[in-house]
PDB file of C-alpha atoms and ligand atoms in Angstrom:
ATOM      1  CA  MET A   1     -42.824 -22.353  52.904  1.00  0.00           C
ATOM      2  CA  SER A   2     -44.638 -19.026  52.715  1.00  0.00           C
ATOM      3  CA  LEU A   3     -46.107 -17.930  49.414  1.00  0.00           C
ATOM      4  CA  GLU A   4     -43.451 -15.273  49.026  1.00  0.00           C
ATOM      5  CA  ASN A   5     -40.593 -17.679  49.765  1.00  0.00           C
ATOM      6  CA  SER A   6     -41.794 -20.296  47.321  1.00  0.00           C
ATOM      7  CA  ILE A   7     -42.274 -17.716  44.571  1.00  0.00           C
ATOM      8  CA  SER A   8     -38.823 -16.360  45.286  1.00  0.00           C
ATOM      9  CA  SER A   9     -37.117 -19.746  45.118  1.00  0.00           C
ATOM     10  CA  ASN A  10     -39.070 -20.800  42.020  1.00  0.00           C
ATOM     11  CA  LEU A  11     -38.079 -17.599  40.252  1.00  0.00           C
ATOM     12  CA  SER A  12     -34.424 -18.007  41.048  1.00  0.00           C
ATOM     13  CA  VAL A  13     -34.389 -21.610  39.787  1.00  0.00           C
ATOM     14  CA  ILE A  14     -36.177 -20.627  36.576  1.00  0.00           C
ATOM     15  CA  ARG A  15     -33.908 -17.657  35.939  1.00  0.00           C
ATOM     16  CA  ASP A  16     -30.870 -19.922  36.293  1.00  0.00           C
ATOM     17  CA  GLN A  17     -32.362 -22.512  33.952  1.00  0.00           C
ATOM     18  CA  ILE A  18     -33.134 -19.874  31.361  1.00  0.00           C
ATOM     19  CA  GLU A  19     -29.600 -18.576  31.544  1.00  0.00           C
ATOM     20  CA  ASP A  20     -28.149 -22.086  31.229  1.00  0.00           C
ATOM     21  CA  ALA A  21     -30.345 -22.868  28.248  1.00  0.00           C
ATOM     22  CA  ARG A  22     -29.413 -19.556  26.689  1.00  0.00           C
ATOM     23  CA  GLN A  23     -25.698 -20.191  27.017  1.00  0.00           C
ATOM     24  CA  ASN A  24     -25.967 -23.716  25.676  1.00  0.00           C
ATOM     25  CA  SER A  25     -27.472 -22.953  22.315  1.00  0.00           C
ATOM     26  CA  VAL A  26     -26.225 -21.136  19.251  1.00  0.00           C
ATOM     27  CA  MET A  27     -29.785 -20.180  18.328  1.00  0.00           C
ATOM     28  CA  SER A  28     -30.642 -18.478  21.602  1.00  0.00           C
ATOM     29  CA  ALA A  29     -31.366 -14.778  21.987  1.00  0.00           C
ATOM     30  CA  ASP A  30     -28.953 -12.412  23.755  1.00  0.00           C
ATOM     31  CA  ASN A  31     -31.644 -11.602  26.284  1.00  0.00           C
ATOM     32  CA  VAL A  32     -34.605 -13.613  27.438  1.00  0.00           C
ATOM     33  CA  CYS A  33     -37.448 -11.922  29.235  1.00  0.00           C
ATOM     34  CA  LEU A  34     -39.332 -14.006  31.769  1.00  0.00           C
ATOM     35  CA  VAL A  35     -43.020 -13.102  31.652  1.00  0.00           C
ATOM     36  CA  ALA A  36     -44.564 -14.208  34.947  1.00  0.00           C
ATOM     37  CA  VAL A  37     -48.094 -15.380  34.181  1.00  0.00           C
ATOM     38  CA  SER A  38     -50.222 -14.451  37.180  1.00  0.00           C
ATOM     39  CA  LYS A  39     -53.666 -15.358  35.820  1.00  0.00           C
ATOM     40  CA  THR A  40     -56.063 -16.694  38.490  1.00  0.00           C
ATOM     41  CA  LYS A  41     -53.509 -15.785  41.171  1.00  0.00           C
ATOM     42  CA  PRO A  42     -54.115 -13.083  43.785  1.00  0.00           C
ATOM     43  CA  VAL A  43     -52.382  -9.738  43.824  1.00  0.00           C
ATOM     44  CA  GLU A  44     -50.310 -10.969  46.790  1.00  0.00           C
ATOM     45  CA  ALA A  45     -48.590 -13.400  44.430  1.00  0.00           C
ATOM     46  CA  VAL A  46     -47.702 -10.548  42.087  1.00  0.00           C
ATOM     47  CA  ILE A  47     -46.381  -8.488  44.989  1.00  0.00           C
ATOM     48  CA  GLY A  48     -44.307 -11.444  46.150  1.00  0.00           C
ATOM     49  CA  ALA A  49     -42.711 -11.771  42.738  1.00  0.00           C
ATOM     50  CA  TYR A  50     -42.192  -8.030  42.457  1.00  0.00           C
ATOM     51  CA  ALA A  51     -40.382  -8.058  45.796  1.00  0.00           C
ATOM     52  CA  VAL A  52     -37.726 -10.341  44.316  1.00  0.00           C
ATOM     53  CA  GLY A  53     -37.188  -8.334  41.171  1.00  0.00           C
ATOM     54  CA  GLN A  54     -39.844  -9.618  38.786  1.00  0.00           C
ATOM     55  CA  ARG A  55     -41.203  -6.747  36.694  1.00  0.00           C
ATOM     56  CA  VAL A  56     -42.885  -8.332  33.676  1.00  0.00           C
ATOM     57  CA  PHE A  57     -46.254 -10.032  34.134  1.00  0.00           C
ATOM     58  CA  GLY A  58     -48.747 -11.740  31.850  1.00  0.00           C
ATOM     59  CA  GLU A  59     -52.513 -11.992  32.163  1.00  0.00           C
ATOM     60  CA  ASN A  60     -54.974 -13.642  29.806  1.00  0.00           C
ATOM     61  CA  LYS A  61     -58.101 -11.636  30.623  1.00  0.00           C
ATOM     62  CA  VAL A  62     -58.560  -7.891  30.341  1.00  0.00           C
ATOM     63  CA  GLN A  63     -60.873  -7.465  33.312  1.00  0.00           C
ATOM     64  CA  GLU A  64     -58.872  -9.665  35.639  1.00  0.00           C
ATOM     65  CA  ALA A  65     -55.713  -7.769  34.714  1.00  0.00           C
ATOM     66  CA  GLN A  66     -57.365  -4.409  35.356  1.00  0.00           C
ATOM     67  CA  ALA A  67     -58.718  -5.491  38.715  1.00  0.00           C
ATOM     68  CA  LYS A  68     -55.404  -6.954  39.829  1.00  0.00           C
ATOM     69  CA  PHE A  69     -52.963  -4.401  38.484  1.00  0.00           C
ATOM     70  CA  ALA A  70     -54.674  -0.988  38.495  1.00  0.00           C
ATOM     71  CA  ASP A  71     -53.734   0.038  42.053  1.00  0.00           C
ATOM     72  CA  LEU A  72     -50.395  -1.724  41.920  1.00  0.00           C
ATOM     73  CA  ARG A  73     -49.323   0.081  38.770  1.00  0.00           C
ATOM     74  CA  ALA A  74     -50.293   3.435  40.227  1.00  0.00           C
ATOM     75  CA  GLU A  75     -47.675   2.779  42.922  1.00  0.00           C
ATOM     76  CA  LYS A  76     -45.019   0.957  40.936  1.00  0.00           C
ATOM     77  CA  ASN A  77     -44.457   2.441  37.541  1.00  0.00           C
ATOM     78  CA  ASP A  78     -41.885  -0.129  36.405  1.00  0.00           C
ATOM     79  CA  ILE A  79     -44.293  -3.033  35.965  1.00  0.00           C
ATOM     80  CA  GLU A  80     -44.709  -4.224  32.380  1.00  0.00           C
ATOM     81  CA  LEU A  81     -47.973  -5.985  31.653  1.00  0.00           C
ATOM     82  CA  HIS A  82     -48.570  -8.356  28.725  1.00  0.00           C
ATOM     83  CA  LEU A  83     -51.885  -9.607  27.411  1.00  0.00           C
ATOM     84  CA  ILE A  84     -51.426 -13.259  26.449  1.00  0.00           C
ATOM     85  CA  GLY A  85     -55.066 -14.335  26.052  1.00  0.00           C
ATOM     86  CA  PRO A  86     -57.544 -13.824  23.211  1.00  0.00           C
ATOM     87  CA  LEU A  87     -58.877 -10.289  22.812  1.00  0.00           C
ATOM     88  CA  GLN A  88     -62.475  -9.491  21.842  1.00  0.00           C
ATOM     89  CA  THR A  89     -63.011  -6.292  19.883  1.00  0.00           C
ATOM     90  CA  ASN A  90     -65.416  -4.978  22.543  1.00  0.00           C
ATOM     91  CA  LYS A  91     -62.555  -5.032  25.075  1.00  0.00           C
ATOM     92  CA  VAL A  92     -60.057  -3.173  22.939  1.00  0.00           C
ATOM     93  CA  LYS A  93     -60.470   0.123  24.751  1.00  0.00           C
ATOM     94  CA  GLU A  94     -59.656  -1.406  28.139  1.00  0.00           C
ATOM     95  CA  ALA A  95     -56.867  -3.481  26.632  1.00  0.00           C
ATOM     96  CA  ILE A  96     -55.101  -0.412  25.241  1.00  0.00           C
ATOM     97  CA  GLN A  97     -55.519   1.331  28.599  1.00  0.00           C
ATOM     98  CA  THR A  98     -54.182  -1.618  30.553  1.00  0.00           C
ATOM     99  CA  PHE A  99     -51.387  -3.392  28.692  1.00  0.00           C
ATOM    100  CA  ASP A 100     -47.881  -2.505  27.559  1.00  0.00           C
ATOM    101  CA  VAL A 101     -47.680  -5.445  25.183  1.00  0.00           C
ATOM    102  CA  ILE A 102     -50.563  -7.197  23.444  1.00  0.00           C
ATOM    103  CA  GLN A 103     -49.302 -10.591  22.275  1.00  0.00           C
ATOM    104  CA  THR A 104     -52.492 -11.924  20.736  1.00  0.00           C
ATOM    105  CA  VAL A 105     -53.283  -9.887  17.633  1.00  0.00           C
ATOM    106  CA  ASP A 106     -54.628 -12.412  15.148  1.00  0.00           C
ATOM    107  CA  ARG A 107     -57.286 -11.050  12.777  1.00  0.00           C
ATOM    108  CA  PRO A 108     -58.079  -8.064  10.554  1.00  0.00           C
ATOM    109  CA  LYS A 109     -61.119  -6.922  12.533  1.00  0.00           C
ATOM    110  CA  LEU A 110     -59.028  -6.750  15.696  1.00  0.00           C
ATOM    111  CA  VAL A 111     -56.214  -4.888  13.948  1.00  0.00           C
ATOM    112  CA  LYS A 112     -58.661  -2.226  12.778  1.00  0.00           C
ATOM    113  CA  ALA A 113     -60.249  -1.855  16.205  1.00  0.00           C
ATOM    114  CA  LEU A 114     -56.823  -1.572  17.882  1.00  0.00           C
ATOM    115  CA  SER A 115     -55.686   0.967  15.328  1.00  0.00           C
ATOM    116  CA  LYS A 116     -58.666   3.225  16.035  1.00  0.00           C
ATOM    117  CA  GLU A 117     -58.175   2.954  19.755  1.00  0.00           C
ATOM    118  CA  ILE A 118     -54.426   3.707  19.825  1.00  0.00           C
ATOM    119  CA  MET A 119     -55.139   6.895  17.916  1.00  0.00           C
ATOM    120  CA  LYS A 120     -57.998   7.842  20.197  1.00  0.00           C
ATOM    121  CA  GLN A 121     -55.986   7.268  23.370  1.00  0.00           C
ATOM    122  CA  ASP A 122     -52.610   8.172  21.911  1.00  0.00           C
ATOM    123  CA  ARG A 123     -51.295   5.192  23.826  1.00  0.00           C
ATOM    124  CA  HIS A 124     -48.950   2.857  21.973  1.00  0.00           C
ATOM    125  CA  PRO A 125     -48.401  -0.620  23.363  1.00  0.00           C
ATOM    126  CA  LYS A 126     -46.255  -3.113  21.493  1.00  0.00           C
ATOM    127  CA  PHE A 127     -48.002  -5.753  19.469  1.00  0.00           C
ATOM    128  CA  TYR A 128     -47.188  -9.351  18.649  1.00  0.00           C
ATOM    129  CA  ILE A 129     -49.075 -11.504  16.215  1.00  0.00           C
ATOM    130  CA  GLN A 130     -50.265 -14.835  17.568  1.00  0.00           C
ATOM    131  CA  VAL A 131     -49.674 -17.566  15.005  1.00  0.00           C
ATOM    132  CA  ASN A 132     -51.669 -20.787  15.062  1.00  0.00           C
ATOM    133  CA  THR A 133     -48.634 -22.860  14.103  1.00  0.00           C
ATOM    134  CA  GLY A 134     -50.465 -26.158  14.577  1.00  0.00           C
ATOM    135  CA  GLU A 135     -53.418 -24.961  12.479  1.00  0.00           C
ATOM    136  CA  GLU A 136     -55.770 -26.138  15.203  1.00  0.00           C
ATOM    137  CA  GLU A 137     -59.397 -25.321  14.593  1.00  0.00           C
ATOM    138  CA  GLN A 138     -60.271 -24.356  18.157  1.00  0.00           C
ATOM    139  CA  LYS A 139     -57.153 -22.279  18.744  1.00  0.00           C
ATOM    140  CA  ALA A 140     -56.702 -18.535  18.325  1.00  0.00           C
ATOM    141  CA  GLY A 141     -53.975 -17.179  16.080  1.00  0.00           C
ATOM    142  CA  VAL A 142     -53.561 -16.357  12.430  1.00  0.00           C
ATOM    143  CA  LEU A 143     -52.814 -19.253  10.104  1.00  0.00           C
ATOM    144  CA  PRO A 144     -49.212 -19.198   8.886  1.00  0.00           C
ATOM    145  CA  LYS A 145     -50.335 -18.700   5.287  1.00  0.00           C
ATOM    146  CA  ASP A 146     -52.244 -15.527   6.257  1.00  0.00           C
ATOM    147  CA  LEU A 147     -49.475 -13.983   8.344  1.00  0.00           C
ATOM    148  CA  SER A 148     -47.877 -11.731   5.769  1.00  0.00           C
ATOM    149  CA  GLU A 149     -51.225 -10.289   4.719  1.00  0.00           C
ATOM    150  CA  LEU A 150     -52.059  -9.510   8.345  1.00  0.00           C
ATOM    151  CA  LEU A 151     -48.668  -7.868   8.822  1.00  0.00           C
ATOM    152  CA  ASP A 152     -49.321  -5.693   5.783  1.00  0.00           C
ATOM    153  CA  LEU A 153     -52.625  -4.624   7.268  1.00  0.00           C
ATOM    154  CA  CYS A 154     -50.942  -3.789  10.584  1.00  0.00           C
ATOM    155  CA  GLU A 155     -48.476  -1.626   8.739  1.00  0.00           C
ATOM    156  CA  SER A 156     -51.135   0.272   6.833  1.00  0.00           C
ATOM    157  CA  GLU A 157     -53.200   0.693  10.016  1.00  0.00           C
ATOM    158  CA  GLY A 158     -50.228   2.072  11.941  1.00  0.00           C
ATOM    159  CA  LEU A 159     -49.853  -0.866  14.311  1.00  0.00           C
ATOM    160  CA  LYS A 160     -46.212  -1.476  15.219  1.00  0.00           C
ATOM    161  CA  VAL A 161     -45.658  -5.219  15.332  1.00  0.00           C
ATOM    162  CA  SER A 162     -42.517  -6.305  17.151  1.00  0.00           C
ATOM    163  CA  GLY A 163     -42.886 -10.040  17.330  1.00  0.00           C
ATOM    164  CA  LEU A 164     -44.691 -13.343  17.059  1.00  0.00           C
ATOM    165  CA  MET A 165     -46.258 -15.585  19.676  1.00  0.00           C
ATOM    166  CA  CYS A 166     -47.416 -19.209  19.576  1.00  0.00           C
ATOM    167  CA  ILE A 167     -48.900 -21.926  21.753  1.00  0.00           C
ATOM    168  CA  PRO A 168     -47.948 -25.323  20.267  1.00  0.00           C
ATOM    169  CA  PRO A 169     -50.525 -28.128  20.201  1.00  0.00           C
ATOM    170  CA  VAL A 170     -50.329 -30.141  23.434  1.00  0.00           C
ATOM    171  CA  GLU A 171     -49.847 -33.437  21.647  1.00  0.00           C
ATOM    172  CA  GLU A 172     -47.004 -32.376  19.394  1.00  0.00           C
ATOM    173  CA  GLU A 173     -43.288 -31.925  19.777  1.00  0.00           C
ATOM    174  CA  PRO A 174     -42.968 -28.228  20.666  1.00  0.00           C
ATOM    175  CA  SER A 175     -39.517 -27.776  19.126  1.00  0.00           C
ATOM    176  CA  LEU A 176     -41.007 -28.083  15.625  1.00  0.00           C
ATOM    177  CA  HIS A 177     -43.323 -25.192  16.401  1.00  0.00           C
ATOM    178  CA  PHE A 178     -40.626 -23.129  18.063  1.00  0.00           C
ATOM    179  CA  SER A 179     -38.277 -23.424  15.100  1.00  0.00           C
ATOM    180  CA  PHE A 180     -41.132 -22.735  12.695  1.00  0.00           C
ATOM    181  CA  LEU A 181     -42.131 -19.563  14.566  1.00  0.00           C
ATOM    182  CA  SER A 182     -38.526 -18.469  14.664  1.00  0.00           C
ATOM    183  CA  GLU A 183     -38.262 -18.874  10.890  1.00  0.00           C
ATOM    184  CA  LEU A 184     -41.473 -16.921  10.332  1.00  0.00           C
ATOM    185  CA  ALA A 185     -40.160 -14.087  12.485  1.00  0.00           C
ATOM    186  CA  LYS A 186     -36.865 -13.978  10.616  1.00  0.00           C
ATOM    187  CA  LYS A 187     -38.599 -14.013   7.264  1.00  0.00           C
ATOM    188  CA  ASN A 188     -40.718 -11.047   8.300  1.00  0.00           C
ATOM    189  CA  GLY A 189     -37.979  -9.068  10.017  1.00  0.00           C
ATOM    190  CA  LEU A 190     -39.464  -9.336  13.523  1.00  0.00           C
ATOM    191  CA  ASP A 191     -37.274  -9.456  16.635  1.00  0.00           C
ATOM    192  CA  SER A 192     -39.439 -10.749  19.460  1.00  0.00           C
ATOM    193  CA  LEU A 193     -40.440 -14.390  19.862  1.00  0.00           C
ATOM    194  CA  SER A 194     -42.854 -15.262  22.644  1.00  0.00           C
ATOM    195  CA  MET A 195     -42.834 -19.025  23.106  1.00  0.00           C
ATOM    196  CA  GLY A 196     -42.413 -21.561  25.873  1.00  0.00           C
ATOM    197  CA  MET A 197     -44.459 -22.121  29.035  1.00  0.00           C
ATOM    198  CA  SER A 198     -43.839 -24.026  32.283  1.00  0.00           C
ATOM    199  CA  SER A 199     -43.429 -27.356  30.520  1.00  0.00           C
ATOM    200  CA  ASP A 200     -41.049 -26.244  27.799  1.00  0.00           C
ATOM    201  CA  TYR A 201     -39.466 -22.837  28.419  1.00  0.00           C
ATOM    202  CA  GLU A 202     -35.910 -24.157  28.389  1.00  0.00           C
ATOM    203  CA  LEU A 203     -36.509 -25.743  25.014  1.00  0.00           C
ATOM    204  CA  ALA A 204     -38.062 -22.524  23.728  1.00  0.00           C
ATOM    205  CA  VAL A 205     -35.010 -20.561  24.857  1.00  0.00           C
ATOM    206  CA  ARG A 206     -32.755 -22.947  22.953  1.00  0.00           C
ATOM    207  CA  PHE A 207     -34.811 -22.211  19.852  1.00  0.00           C
ATOM    208  CA  GLY A 208     -34.469 -18.465  20.197  1.00  0.00           C
ATOM    209  CA  ALA A 209     -37.344 -17.321  22.422  1.00  0.00           C
ATOM    210  CA  THR A 210     -36.973 -13.709  23.555  1.00  0.00           C
ATOM    211  CA  HIS A 211     -39.966 -14.050  25.888  1.00  0.00           C
ATOM    212  CA  VAL A 212     -41.083 -17.112  27.818  1.00  0.00           C
ATOM    213  CA  ARG A 213     -44.485 -17.128  29.518  1.00  0.00           C
ATOM    214  CA  VAL A 214     -44.273 -19.057  32.766  1.00  0.00           C
ATOM    215  CA  GLY A 215     -47.138 -19.378  35.236  1.00  0.00           C
ATOM    216  CA  SER A 216     -47.529 -22.502  37.331  1.00  0.00           C
ATOM    217  CA  SER A 217     -43.797 -23.134  37.749  1.00  0.00           C
ATOM    218  CA  ILE A 218     -43.578 -19.758  39.491  1.00  0.00           C
ATOM    219  CA  PHE A 219     -46.883 -19.418  41.302  1.00  0.00           C
ATOM    220  CA  GLY A 220     -47.987 -23.046  41.705  1.00  0.00           C
ATOM    221  CA  ALA A 221     -50.800 -24.948  40.007  1.00  0.00           C
ATOM    222  CA  ARG A 222     -53.908 -22.985  39.120  1.00  0.00           C
ATOM    223  CA  ASP A 223     -57.237 -23.795  40.729  1.00  0.00           C
ATOM    224  CA  TYR A 224     -60.156 -23.220  38.368  1.00  0.00           C
ATOM    225  CA  THR A 225     -62.871 -24.588  40.631  1.00  0.00           C
TER     226      THR A 225
HETATM  227  C1  LIG B   1     -51.590 -19.755  31.140  1.00  0.00           C
HETATM  228  C2  LIG B   1     -50.702 -19.426  30.011  1.00  0.00           C
HETATM  229  C3  LIG B   1     -49.309 -19.579  30.109  1.00  0.00           C
HETATM  230  C4  LIG B   1     -48.616 -20.110  31.350  1.00  0.00           C
HETATM  231  O1  LIG B   1     -48.852 -21.468  31.485  1.00  0.00           O
HETATM  232  P1  LIG B   1     -48.031 -22.384  32.530  1.00  0.00           P
HETATM  233  O2  LIG B   1     -48.097 -23.733  31.945  1.00  0.00           O
HETATM  234  O3  LIG B   1     -48.730 -22.257  33.820  1.00  0.00           O
HETATM  235  O4  LIG B   1     -46.652 -21.858  32.591  1.00  0.00           O
HETATM  236  C5  LIG B   1     -48.546 -19.209  29.025  1.00  0.00           C
HETATM  237  N1  LIG B   1     -49.098 -18.743  27.888  1.00  0.00           N
HETATM  238  C6  LIG B   1     -50.431 -18.584  27.761  1.00  0.00           C
HETATM  239  C7  LIG B   1     -50.961 -18.059  26.479  1.00  0.00           C
HETATM  240  C8  LIG B   1     -51.274 -18.919  28.806  1.00  0.00           C
HETATM  241  O5  LIG B   1     -52.599 -18.769  28.655  1.00  0.00           O
END
């Protein structure tokens, strides 16, 4: 199968599965947005997905996203690009220029840097807070106990937060983390819930995900060598 054909058939299977999961749960959202994670994949893969209606893409690195999407976005103004990887404060300028949604806000220093930059550029992406629901030492994300303080800071710095994002620990049952994130969002009056990847997006949808981030199930396994 050609690259474009396999992407097309993968996308249609995944869209159907998302819709099934959505209809089979009382907790599910009215709409689920499939974020196609194109990290490490060539621009041809993005174009292949775009050709069959995919408009929302996720990248985890600022520079890779810029290189891949700059020309494409100049041509196609309906692409929505999400940052789903950790953001360093020295990349904030490029991040605000490049992304429509930044899902990985997780610390005061970053909030302040983003706030300065959105005013400078007068460009206003949406922001999600990444929550380290498993409290893993090596993982990005704010600890659950520090979430409300960080949200207060976002408010006072003029950062509009629309949702929460998490990446559950690999060894744990993801549904616990999905329901926990959903509760945190409710408690804080936030609508968007970014959770679920290739291995567990249907489960995430059943627990109320509004955004699932799916890479390898669409584009094939990633090659990091
Ligand atoms: C790579 C990545 C994904 C997609 O992972 P797959 O297992 O390939 O679907 C989702 N979320 C984040 C934060 C990622 O870095």
